[in-house]
mmCIF file of C-alpha atoms in Angstrom:
data_model
loop_
_atom_site.group_PDB
_atom_site.id
_atom_site.type_symbol
_atom_site.label_atom_id
_atom_site.label_comp_id
_atom_site.label_asym_id
_atom_site.label_seq_id
_atom_site.Cartn_x
_atom_site.Cartn_y
_atom_site.Cartn_z
ATOM 1 C CA MET A 21 42.747 -26.278 -24.413
ATOM 2 C CA ALA A 22 39.788 -25.399 -26.830
ATOM 3 C CA ARG A 23 36.779 -23.756 -25.314
ATOM 4 C CA GLY A 24 33.370 -22.987 -26.692
ATOM 5 C CA LYS A 25 29.879 -22.055 -25.472
ATOM 6 C CA LEU A 26 27.991 -24.810 -23.887
ATOM 7 C CA SER A 27 24.523 -25.689 -25.133
ATOM 8 C CA GLY A 28 21.825 -27.926 -23.759
ATOM 9 C CA PRO A 29 18.844 -27.509 -21.462
ATOM 10 C CA LYS A 30 20.816 -26.453 -18.473
ATOM 11 C CA GLY A 31 23.465 -24.244 -20.112
ATOM 12 C CA ALA A 32 26.743 -23.450 -18.521
ATOM 13 C CA THR A 33 27.570 -23.482 -14.661
ATOM 14 C CA SER A 34 30.238 -22.261 -12.407
ATOM 15 C CA ARG A 35 31.561 -25.765 -12.409
ATOM 16 C CA ASP A 36 32.049 -25.504 -16.238
ATOM 17 C CA VAL A 37 33.972 -22.075 -15.714
ATOM 18 C CA ALA A 38 36.230 -23.731 -13.143
ATOM 19 C CA ARG A 39 37.070 -26.684 -15.506
ATOM 20 C CA ALA A 40 37.696 -24.341 -18.463
ATOM 21 C CA ALA A 41 39.861 -22.040 -16.456
ATOM 22 C CA ASN A 42 41.586 -24.963 -14.633
ATOM 23 C CA VAL A 43 40.691 -23.556 -11.190
ATOM 24 C CA SER A 44 38.550 -24.438 -8.258
ATOM 25 C CA GLN A 45 34.851 -23.350 -7.970
ATOM 26 C CA ALA A 46 35.883 -21.464 -4.831
ATOM 27 C CA LEU A 47 38.153 -19.398 -7.032
ATOM 28 C CA VAL A 48 35.415 -18.686 -9.571
ATOM 29 C CA SER A 49 33.258 -17.442 -6.643
ATOM 30 C CA ARG A 50 36.010 -15.224 -5.410
ATOM 31 C CA ALA A 51 36.589 -13.751 -8.879
ATOM 32 C CA PHE A 52 33.010 -12.648 -9.283
ATOM 33 C CA SER A 53 32.177 -11.650 -5.636
ATOM 34 C CA GLY A 54 35.426 -9.715 -5.019
ATOM 35 C CA ASN A 55 35.487 -11.491 -1.549
ATOM 36 C CA GLY A 56 38.933 -13.285 -0.692
ATOM 37 C CA ARG A 57 42.249 -13.021 -2.241
ATOM 38 C CA ILE A 58 43.031 -14.042 -5.820
ATOM 39 C CA ALA A 59 45.808 -13.245 -8.095
ATOM 40 C CA ALA A 60 45.084 -10.770 -10.880
ATOM 41 C CA ASP A 61 46.018 -13.050 -13.692
ATOM 42 C CA THR A 62 43.871 -15.858 -12.301
ATOM 43 C CA ARG A 63 40.950 -13.572 -12.025
ATOM 44 C CA GLN A 64 41.390 -12.555 -15.619
ATOM 45 C CA ARG A 65 41.622 -16.093 -16.843
ATOM 46 C CA ILE A 66 38.357 -16.933 -15.071
ATOM 47 C CA LEU A 67 36.463 -13.905 -16.435
ATOM 48 C CA GLU A 68 37.726 -14.812 -20.024
ATOM 49 C CA ALA A 69 36.651 -18.421 -19.494
ATOM 50 C CA ALA A 70 33.198 -17.445 -18.360
ATOM 51 C CA ALA A 71 32.745 -15.024 -21.169
ATOM 52 C CA GLU A 72 33.720 -17.764 -23.721
ATOM 53 C CA ILE A 73 31.325 -20.296 -22.444
ATOM 54 C CA GLY A 74 28.527 -17.909 -21.860
ATOM 55 C CA TRP A 75 28.189 -18.113 -18.059
ATOM 56 C CA GLN A 76 27.053 -15.292 -15.852
ATOM 57 C CA PRO A 77 26.760 -15.500 -11.958
ATOM 58 C CA ASN A 78 23.226 -15.674 -10.561
ATOM 59 C CA ALA A 79 23.327 -12.472 -8.380
ATOM 60 C CA LEU A 80 20.138 -13.364 -6.611
ATOM 61 C CA ALA A 81 21.303 -16.858 -5.720
ATOM 62 C CA ALA A 82 24.555 -15.672 -4.660
ATOM 63 C CA SER A 83 23.145 -12.796 -2.512
ATOM 64 C CA MET A 84 20.615 -15.173 -0.922
ATOM 65 C CA VAL A 85 23.510 -17.539 0.242
ATOM 66 C CA THR A 86 25.502 -14.678 1.653
ATOM 67 C CA GLY A 87 22.379 -13.081 3.139
ATOM 68 C CA ASP A 88 22.817 -9.691 1.521
ATOM 69 C CA ALA A 89 20.048 -9.892 -0.981
ATOM 70 C CA PRO A 90 18.340 -6.550 -1.461
ATOM 71 C CA LEU A 91 15.016 -8.349 -1.300
ATOM 72 C CA VAL A 92 11.986 -6.762 0.485
ATOM 73 C CA ALA A 93 8.775 -8.856 1.012
ATOM 74 C CA VAL A 94 5.705 -6.911 0.024
ATOM 75 C CA ILE A 95 2.239 -8.192 1.031
ATOM 76 C CA THR A 96 -0.783 -7.006 -0.948
ATOM 77 C CA THR A 97 -4.230 -8.191 -1.790
ATOM 78 C CA ARG A 98 -6.896 -7.487 -4.472
ATOM 79 C CA LEU A 99 -5.022 -5.479 -6.947
ATOM 80 C CA THR A 100 -8.380 -5.007 -8.835
ATOM 81 C CA PHE A 101 -8.964 -2.450 -6.068
ATOM 82 C CA GLU A 102 -7.388 0.581 -7.654
ATOM 83 C CA TRP A 103 -6.108 2.144 -4.421
ATOM 84 C CA ARG A 104 -4.043 -1.020 -3.729
ATOM 85 C CA ALA A 105 -2.530 -0.747 -7.165
ATOM 86 C CA GLN A 106 -1.519 2.808 -6.538
ATOM 87 C CA VAL A 107 0.131 1.772 -3.247
ATOM 88 C CA LEU A 108 2.149 -0.927 -5.010
ATOM 89 C CA SER A 109 3.076 1.303 -7.957
ATOM 90 C CA HIS A 110 4.609 3.845 -5.547
ATOM 91 C CA LEU A 111 6.391 1.285 -3.635
ATOM 92 C CA LEU A 112 7.868 -0.367 -6.709
ATOM 93 C CA LYS A 113 9.029 2.952 -7.991
ATOM 94 C CA SER A 114 10.702 3.863 -4.784
ATOM 95 C CA PHE A 115 12.386 0.457 -4.608
ATOM 96 C CA GLN A 116 13.838 0.951 -7.981
ATOM 97 C CA GLU A 117 15.294 4.348 -6.987
ATOM 98 C CA SER A 118 16.726 2.706 -3.718
ATOM 99 C CA ASP A 119 18.240 -0.350 -5.461
ATOM 100 C CA LEU A 120 15.786 -2.733 -3.607
ATOM 101 C CA LYS A 121 14.080 -5.688 -5.103
ATOM 102 C CA PRO A 122 10.532 -6.530 -4.287
ATOM 103 C CA LEU A 123 9.272 -10.095 -3.469
ATOM 104 C CA ILE A 124 5.526 -9.832 -3.921
ATOM 105 C CA PHE A 125 3.134 -12.012 -1.764
ATOM 106 C CA TYR A 126 -0.349 -11.756 -3.218
ATOM 107 C CA ALA A 127 -3.677 -13.042 -1.832
ATOM 108 C CA GLU A 128 -7.267 -12.479 -3.015
ATOM 109 C CA ASN A 129 -8.470 -11.161 0.365
ATOM 110 C CA ASP A 130 -7.328 -9.702 3.689
ATOM 111 C CA ASP A 131 -8.075 -12.843 5.539
ATOM 112 C CA GLU A 132 -5.052 -14.505 3.816
ATOM 113 C CA VAL A 133 -2.471 -11.944 5.096
ATOM 114 C CA ASP A 134 -1.525 -13.869 8.280
ATOM 115 C CA ARG A 135 -0.563 -16.724 6.126
ATOM 116 C CA LEU A 136 1.463 -14.630 3.874
ATOM 117 C CA LEU A 137 3.342 -13.158 6.765
ATOM 118 C CA ALA A 138 4.325 -16.712 7.776
ATOM 119 C CA ASP A 139 5.372 -17.503 4.328
ATOM 120 C CA THR A 140 7.830 -14.408 4.226
ATOM 121 C CA ILE A 141 9.739 -15.867 7.171
ATOM 122 C CA THR A 142 11.062 -18.713 4.862
ATOM 123 C CA TRP A 143 12.865 -16.153 2.544
ATOM 124 C CA ARG A 144 15.990 -14.366 3.348
ATOM 125 C CA THR A 145 14.635 -10.793 2.780
ATOM 126 C CA ARG A 146 15.827 -7.722 4.561
ATOM 127 C CA GLY A 147 12.273 -7.155 5.873
ATOM 128 C CA VAL A 148 8.548 -7.041 5.146
ATOM 129 C CA ILE A 149 6.133 -4.338 4.223
ATOM 130 C CA VAL A 150 2.519 -5.222 4.733
ATOM 131 C CA THR A 151 -0.123 -3.074 2.882
ATOM 132 C CA ALA A 152 -3.370 -5.172 3.637
ATOM 133 C CA GLY A 153 -5.099 -6.967 6.321
ATOM 134 C CA VAL A 154 -4.668 -7.128 10.159
ATOM 135 C CA VAL A 155 -1.183 -7.688 11.422
ATOM 136 C CA ASN A 156 -0.828 -10.477 14.013
ATOM 137 C CA PRO A 157 1.567 -9.298 16.702
ATOM 138 C CA GLN A 158 3.075 -12.718 17.104
ATOM 139 C CA ARG A 159 3.993 -12.656 13.211
ATOM 140 C CA ALA A 160 5.463 -9.252 13.513
ATOM 141 C CA ASP A 161 7.559 -10.402 16.431
ATOM 142 C CA ALA A 162 8.831 -13.471 14.640
ATOM 143 C CA ILE A 163 10.075 -11.287 11.671
ATOM 144 C CA LEU A 164 11.615 -8.558 13.872
ATOM 145 C CA SER A 165 13.290 -11.168 16.067
ATOM 146 C CA ARG A 166 15.288 -12.415 12.981
ATOM 147 C CA GLY A 167 16.756 -8.966 12.562
ATOM 148 C CA GLN A 168 14.616 -8.048 9.723
ATOM 149 C CA PHE A 169 12.602 -4.881 9.591
ATOM 150 C CA PHE A 170 8.793 -4.788 9.593
ATOM 151 C CA ALA A 171 6.693 -1.902 8.251
ATOM 152 C CA ALA A 172 3.034 -1.531 7.988
ATOM 153 C CA LEU A 173 1.680 0.943 5.352
ATOM 154 C CA ASN A 174 -1.659 2.528 5.973
ATOM 155 C CA ARG A 175 -2.462 0.196 8.964
ATOM 156 C CA PRO A 176 -1.139 -0.479 12.450
ATOM 157 C CA GLY A 177 1.872 -2.702 12.840
ATOM 158 C CA ASN A 178 0.578 -3.884 16.243
ATOM 159 C CA HIS A 179 4.063 -4.152 17.616
ATOM 160 C CA GLY A 180 6.151 -1.953 19.630
ATOM 161 C CA ARG A 181 9.156 -2.243 17.295
ATOM 162 C CA ALA A 182 7.310 -2.281 14.162
ATOM 163 C CA PHE A 183 7.150 0.915 11.866
ATOM 164 C CA SER A 184 3.567 2.064 10.959
ATOM 165 C CA VAL A 185 2.445 5.000 8.891
ATOM 166 C CA ALA A 186 -0.974 5.631 7.754
ATOM 167 C CA THR A 187 -3.429 8.195 6.470
ATOM 168 C CA ASP A 188 -5.182 10.079 9.235
ATOM 169 C CA ASN A 189 -8.551 8.458 8.404
ATOM 170 C CA ARG A 190 -10.335 9.805 11.423
ATOM 171 C CA LEU A 191 -9.240 13.396 10.493
ATOM 172 C CA GLY A 192 -10.527 12.747 6.927
ATOM 173 C CA GLY A 193 -13.877 11.578 8.218
ATOM 174 C CA ALA A 194 -14.247 14.597 10.387
ATOM 175 C CA MET A 195 -13.195 16.989 7.584
ATOM 176 C CA ALA A 196 -15.908 15.487 5.489
ATOM 177 C CA ALA A 197 -18.617 15.954 8.183
ATOM 178 C CA ARG A 198 -17.629 19.505 8.780
ATOM 179 C CA LEU A 199 -17.619 20.246 5.095
ATOM 180 C CA LEU A 200 -21.164 18.902 4.461
ATOM 181 C CA HIS A 201 -22.383 20.572 7.720
ATOM 182 C CA ALA A 202 -20.930 23.848 6.580
ATOM 183 C CA GLU A 203 -22.738 23.419 3.229
ATOM 184 C CA GLY A 204 -25.979 23.453 5.199
ATOM 185 C CA ARG A 205 -26.674 19.736 4.913
ATOM 186 C CA ARG A 206 -28.795 18.375 7.736
ATOM 187 C CA ARG A 207 -29.569 14.667 7.035
ATOM 188 C CA PHE A 208 -26.380 12.468 6.725
ATOM 189 C CA ALA A 209 -25.448 9.071 5.683
ATOM 190 C CA VAL A 210 -22.151 7.125 5.477
ATOM 191 C CA ILE A 211 -21.507 4.513 2.805
ATOM 192 C CA ALA A 212 -19.066 2.165 4.582
ATOM 193 C CA GLY A 213 -17.313 -1.044 4.089
ATOM 194 C CA PRO A 214 -17.351 -4.024 6.522
ATOM 195 C CA GLN A 215 -17.355 -3.168 10.147
ATOM 196 C CA ASP A 216 -13.975 -4.769 10.551
ATOM 197 C CA SER A 217 -12.262 -2.771 7.824
ATOM 198 C CA TRP A 218 -9.671 -0.848 9.700
ATOM 199 C CA ALA A 219 -9.565 2.285 7.389
ATOM 200 C CA SER A 220 -13.198 2.445 6.536
ATOM 201 C CA ALA A 221 -14.166 2.117 10.317
ATOM 202 C CA ARG A 222 -11.832 4.923 11.302
ATOM 203 C CA ARG A 223 -13.143 7.215 8.547
ATOM 204 C CA CYS A 224 -16.685 6.473 9.761
ATOM 205 C CA GLU A 225 -15.768 7.088 13.362
ATOM 206 C CA GLY A 226 -14.278 10.523 12.534
ATOM 207 C CA PHE A 227 -17.303 11.388 10.506
ATOM 208 C CA LEU A 228 -19.749 10.551 13.370
ATOM 209 C CA ALA A 229 -17.628 12.195 15.924
ATOM 210 C CA ALA A 230 -17.520 15.488 14.192
ATOM 211 C CA LEU A 231 -21.267 15.448 13.475
ATOM 212 C CA ASP A 232 -21.965 14.756 17.193
ATOM 213 C CA GLU A 233 -19.879 17.759 18.035
ATOM 214 C CA ALA A 234 -22.262 19.817 15.758
ATOM 215 C CA GLY A 235 -25.363 18.168 17.269
ATOM 216 C CA ALA A 236 -26.092 15.993 14.308
ATOM 217 C CA ASP A 237 -26.074 12.293 13.615
ATOM 218 C CA ALA A 238 -25.874 9.937 10.528
ATOM 219 C CA THR A 239 -27.168 6.668 9.216
ATOM 220 C CA VAL A 240 -24.371 4.114 8.412
ATOM 221 C CA TRP A 241 -24.756 1.771 5.381
ATOM 222 C CA ASN A 242 -22.282 -1.017 5.939
ATOM 223 C CA ASN A 243 -21.442 -3.100 2.992
ATOM 224 C CA ALA A 244 -19.781 -6.578 2.813
ATOM 225 C CA ASP A 245 -17.231 -5.195 0.377
ATOM 226 C CA MET A 246 -16.072 -1.626 -0.813
ATOM 227 C CA SER A 247 -16.933 -2.057 -4.454
ATOM 228 C CA ILE A 248 -18.854 -0.103 -7.129
ATOM 229 C CA GLU A 249 -21.716 -2.620 -6.716
ATOM 230 C CA ALA A 250 -21.865 -1.851 -3.062
ATOM 231 C CA GLY A 251 -22.137 1.792 -3.869
ATOM 232 C CA LYS A 252 -25.075 1.090 -6.218
ATOM 233 C CA ALA A 253 -26.852 -1.014 -3.442
ATOM 234 C CA SER A 254 -26.379 2.102 -1.262
ATOM 235 C CA ALA A 255 -28.016 4.172 -3.851
ATOM 236 C CA ARG A 256 -31.161 1.879 -3.854
ATOM 237 C CA ARG A 257 -31.297 2.380 0.006
ATOM 238 C CA PHE A 258 -30.987 6.117 -0.598
ATOM 239 C CA LEU A 259 -33.868 6.205 -3.131
ATOM 240 C CA ASP A 260 -36.110 4.105 -0.765
ATOM 241 C CA HIS A 261 -36.322 7.083 1.490
ATOM 242 C CA SER A 262 -38.912 9.654 0.789
ATOM 243 C CA GLY A 263 -37.834 13.280 -0.181
ATOM 244 C CA ASN A 264 -38.052 14.829 3.215
ATOM 245 C CA LEU A 265 -36.331 11.890 4.955
ATOM 246 C CA ARG A 266 -33.652 11.266 2.323
ATOM 247 C CA PRO A 267 -30.038 12.110 3.374
ATOM 248 C CA ASP A 268 -28.682 15.352 1.697
ATOM 249 C CA GLY A 269 -25.172 14.814 2.732
ATOM 250 C CA VAL A 270 -23.420 11.520 1.885
ATOM 251 C CA PHE A 271 -19.872 10.429 2.777
ATOM 252 C CA SER A 272 -18.512 7.242 1.234
ATOM 253 C CA THR A 273 -15.443 5.824 2.844
ATOM 254 C CA ASN A 274 -13.791 4.997 -0.565
ATOM 255 C CA ASP A 275 -14.063 6.217 -4.122
ATOM 256 C CA ALA A 276 -15.363 2.942 -5.647
ATOM 257 C CA MET A 277 -18.611 2.972 -3.502
ATOM 258 C CA ALA A 278 -19.040 6.683 -4.289
ATOM 259 C CA LEU A 279 -18.768 6.163 -7.949
ATOM 260 C CA GLY A 280 -21.377 3.253 -7.709
ATOM 261 C CA PHE A 281 -23.540 5.485 -5.802
ATOM 262 C CA LEU A 282 -23.464 8.066 -8.469
ATOM 263 C CA ASP A 283 -24.177 5.422 -11.219
ATOM 264 C CA GLY A 284 -27.255 4.337 -9.188
ATOM 265 C CA LEU A 285 -28.630 7.943 -9.022
ATOM 266 C CA ARG A 286 -28.563 8.408 -12.733
ATOM 267 C CA ASP A 287 -31.719 9.182 -14.479
ATOM 268 C CA GLN A 288 -33.496 9.746 -11.102
ATOM 269 C CA GLY A 289 -33.960 13.556 -11.456
ATOM 270 C CA LEU A 290 -31.530 14.328 -8.889
ATOM 271 C CA THR A 291 -28.585 16.884 -9.114
ATOM 272 C CA VAL A 292 -25.594 15.683 -7.141
ATOM 273 C CA GLY A 293 -23.961 18.721 -5.696
ATOM 274 C CA GLU A 294 -27.295 20.523 -5.358
ATOM 275 C CA ASP A 295 -29.965 18.073 -4.131
ATOM 276 C CA VAL A 296 -27.447 15.999 -2.366
ATOM 277 C CA SER A 297 -23.651 16.426 -1.671
ATOM 278 C CA LEU A 298 -21.380 13.537 -1.981
ATOM 279 C CA ILE A 299 -17.698 12.967 -0.753
ATOM 280 C CA GLY A 300 -15.529 10.066 -1.456
ATOM 281 C CA TYR A 301 -12.086 8.898 -0.285
ATOM 282 C CA ASP A 302 -8.832 7.904 -2.224
ATOM 283 C CA ASN A 303 -8.975 10.214 -5.255
ATOM 284 C CA ILE A 304 -8.622 7.229 -7.727
ATOM 285 C CA ALA A 305 -8.356 8.253 -11.332
ATOM 286 C CA ALA A 306 -11.957 7.686 -12.260
ATOM 287 C CA SER A 307 -13.102 10.058 -9.662
ATOM 288 C CA SER A 308 -11.975 12.996 -11.776
ATOM 289 C CA TRP A 309 -13.710 11.609 -14.998
ATOM 290 C CA THR A 310 -16.333 13.725 -16.513
ATOM 291 C CA PRO A 311 -19.314 11.601 -15.640
ATOM 292 C CA TYR A 312 -18.413 11.663 -11.958
ATOM 293 C CA GLN A 313 -16.227 14.783 -10.972
ATOM 294 C CA LEU A 314 -16.179 13.429 -7.372
ATOM 295 C CA THR A 315 -15.082 15.529 -4.354
ATOM 296 C CA THR A 316 -12.742 13.227 -2.614
ATOM 297 C CA PHE A 317 -9.825 13.007 -0.268
ATOM 298 C CA GLU A 318 -6.306 12.371 -1.608
ATOM 299 C CA GLN A 319 -4.100 10.190 0.617
ATOM 300 C CA PRO A 320 -0.522 11.424 1.200
ATOM 301 C CA LEU A 321 1.021 8.319 -0.484
ATOM 302 C CA ASP A 322 4.251 10.011 -1.420
ATOM 303 C CA GLU A 323 4.817 11.048 2.243
ATOM 304 C CA MET A 324 3.888 7.504 3.579
ATOM 305 C CA VAL A 325 6.164 5.777 1.117
ATOM 306 C CA ALA A 326 8.986 8.193 1.731
ATOM 307 C CA ARG A 327 8.693 7.530 5.496
ATOM 308 C CA VAL A 328 8.737 3.666 4.962
ATOM 309 C CA LEU A 329 11.965 4.002 2.757
ATOM 310 C CA ALA A 330 13.534 6.274 5.331
ATOM 311 C CA TYR A 331 12.837 3.550 7.944
ATOM 312 C CA ILE A 332 14.285 0.781 5.793
ATOM 313 C CA GLY A 333 17.452 2.983 5.157
ATOM 314 C CA ALA A 334 17.835 3.645 8.934
ATOM 315 C CA HIS A 335 17.437 -0.139 9.619
ATOM 316 C CA GLN A 336 20.097 -0.971 7.049
ATOM 317 C CA GLU A 337 22.406 1.436 8.836
ATOM 318 C CA GLY A 338 21.622 0.088 12.348
ATOM 319 C CA LYS A 339 19.990 3.329 13.400
ATOM 320 C CA THR A 340 16.749 4.329 14.880
ATOM 321 C CA LEU A 341 14.550 6.533 12.924
ATOM 322 C CA ASP A 342 13.591 9.612 14.711
ATOM 323 C CA PHE A 343 10.104 11.010 14.062
ATOM 324 C CA ALA A 344 10.190 14.309 12.141
ATOM 325 C CA ASP A 345 7.155 16.478 11.553
ATOM 326 C CA SER A 346 7.072 15.788 7.877
ATOM 327 C CA LEU A 347 9.286 14.758 4.821
ATOM 328 C CA SER A 348 7.328 16.460 2.065
ATOM 329 C CA GLY A 349 5.275 19.219 3.865
ATOM 330 C CA THR A 350 2.439 16.947 4.777
ATOM 331 C CA PRO A 351 1.365 17.483 8.403
ATOM 332 C CA CYS A 352 1.917 14.321 10.389
ATOM 333 C CA ARG A 353 1.565 13.202 14.001
ATOM 334 C CA LEU A 354 2.827 10.341 15.960
ATOM 335 C CA ASP A 355 -0.054 8.807 17.951
ATOM 336 C CA ALA A 356 -0.061 6.767 21.236
ATOM 337 C CA ASP A 357 -0.657 3.523 19.189
ATOM 338 C CA GLY A 358 2.779 4.018 17.554
ATOM 339 C CA VAL A 359 1.303 4.881 14.206
ATOM 340 C CA ILE A 360 2.539 7.972 12.232
ATOM 341 C CA TYR A 361 -0.707 9.513 11.002
ATOM 342 C CA CYS A 362 -0.427 11.838 7.865
ATOM 343 C CA ALA A 363 -3.217 14.282 6.804
ATOM 344 C CA PRO A 364 -5.359 13.663 3.818
ATOM 345 C CA LYS A 365 -6.105 16.499 1.431
ATOM 346 C CA ILE A 366 -9.568 17.282 0.196
ATOM 347 C CA VAL A 367 -9.950 17.656 -3.564
ATOM 348 C CA HIS A 368 -13.060 19.731 -4.404
ATOM 349 C CA ARG A 369 -15.193 18.859 -7.442
ATOM 350 C CA THR A 370 -18.783 19.164 -8.490
ATOM 351 C CA THR A 371 -20.444 16.548 -6.144
ATOM 352 C CA THR A 372 -20.282 19.159 -3.366
ATOM 353 C CA ARG A 373 -21.603 22.881 -3.349
ATOM 354 C CA SER A 374 -18.260 24.124 -2.111
ATOM 355 C CA HIS A 375 -16.283 22.997 -5.175
ATOM 356 C CA SER A 376 -14.180 25.633 -6.605
#
């Protein structure tokens, strides 16, 4: 029987392969999946027929049917925010090395995360990683109850069986306060995000607590978002203060606001690092650029992602992941809230006196 490649808008299908090889579709499925018994010469005839008509099995569709798709749902928001892009980049690289396939759920803001969590349930993924927003415990429970894993990266999972790993944001804030105080700064301000921003609020809390221990306090400038424009607005607040009332030690709970703050101080006759010290958080690429040279905190992203992948691996093997002190040498602690907190690292540059 003559055979040739099929053409047309839909192309070849497994039904065409079965017809060309004079077998059932079930045998075609067995030939390519390796599941079930099939004679060697029949398998060979099917493979030759598929090659001649230009058909290849849809690995994703097949694995979705059998339930073994190596898919992991990843929820993210606002990739214009460079830190989020860094997180996603690290995850995708790790997935590639682990033969996992990401299914990205994206929203423009954190308020949509709960809807995205609900959407993931309609897909047959191995589990869900959430990198933004606040986790609804009922959503986490619905995912875990299906036998899927649930991991929260840089935020609480809000469920006893969820896996959560995050930067130790309170520690970072405390380290910033101690550094500025040790430099001899005495009037402090915090450039913060919205009050309901989990990471920003924890960094601010750590900063204020450490200052309180030192007998000092700080002004907190909350902003509706954590953008460069918010940092510029904070610079205007700063400049509204007269010289002897103006803060001389400023902590920004992310780098974007710190860079905006620096931009807002240009041409104002101030030397950052001398007249005022400034510390950011995230160590995004722009923080090292010549116009900024921002002292900041680097989050232990390699450690956090490695822990998430270790959790996924343990889940796939039906094991419970035991907490170890660290995977890459980064000090970590398991807190009472179930979150593994990994210490940030300060990167000294010229916006503080203590740079080296």
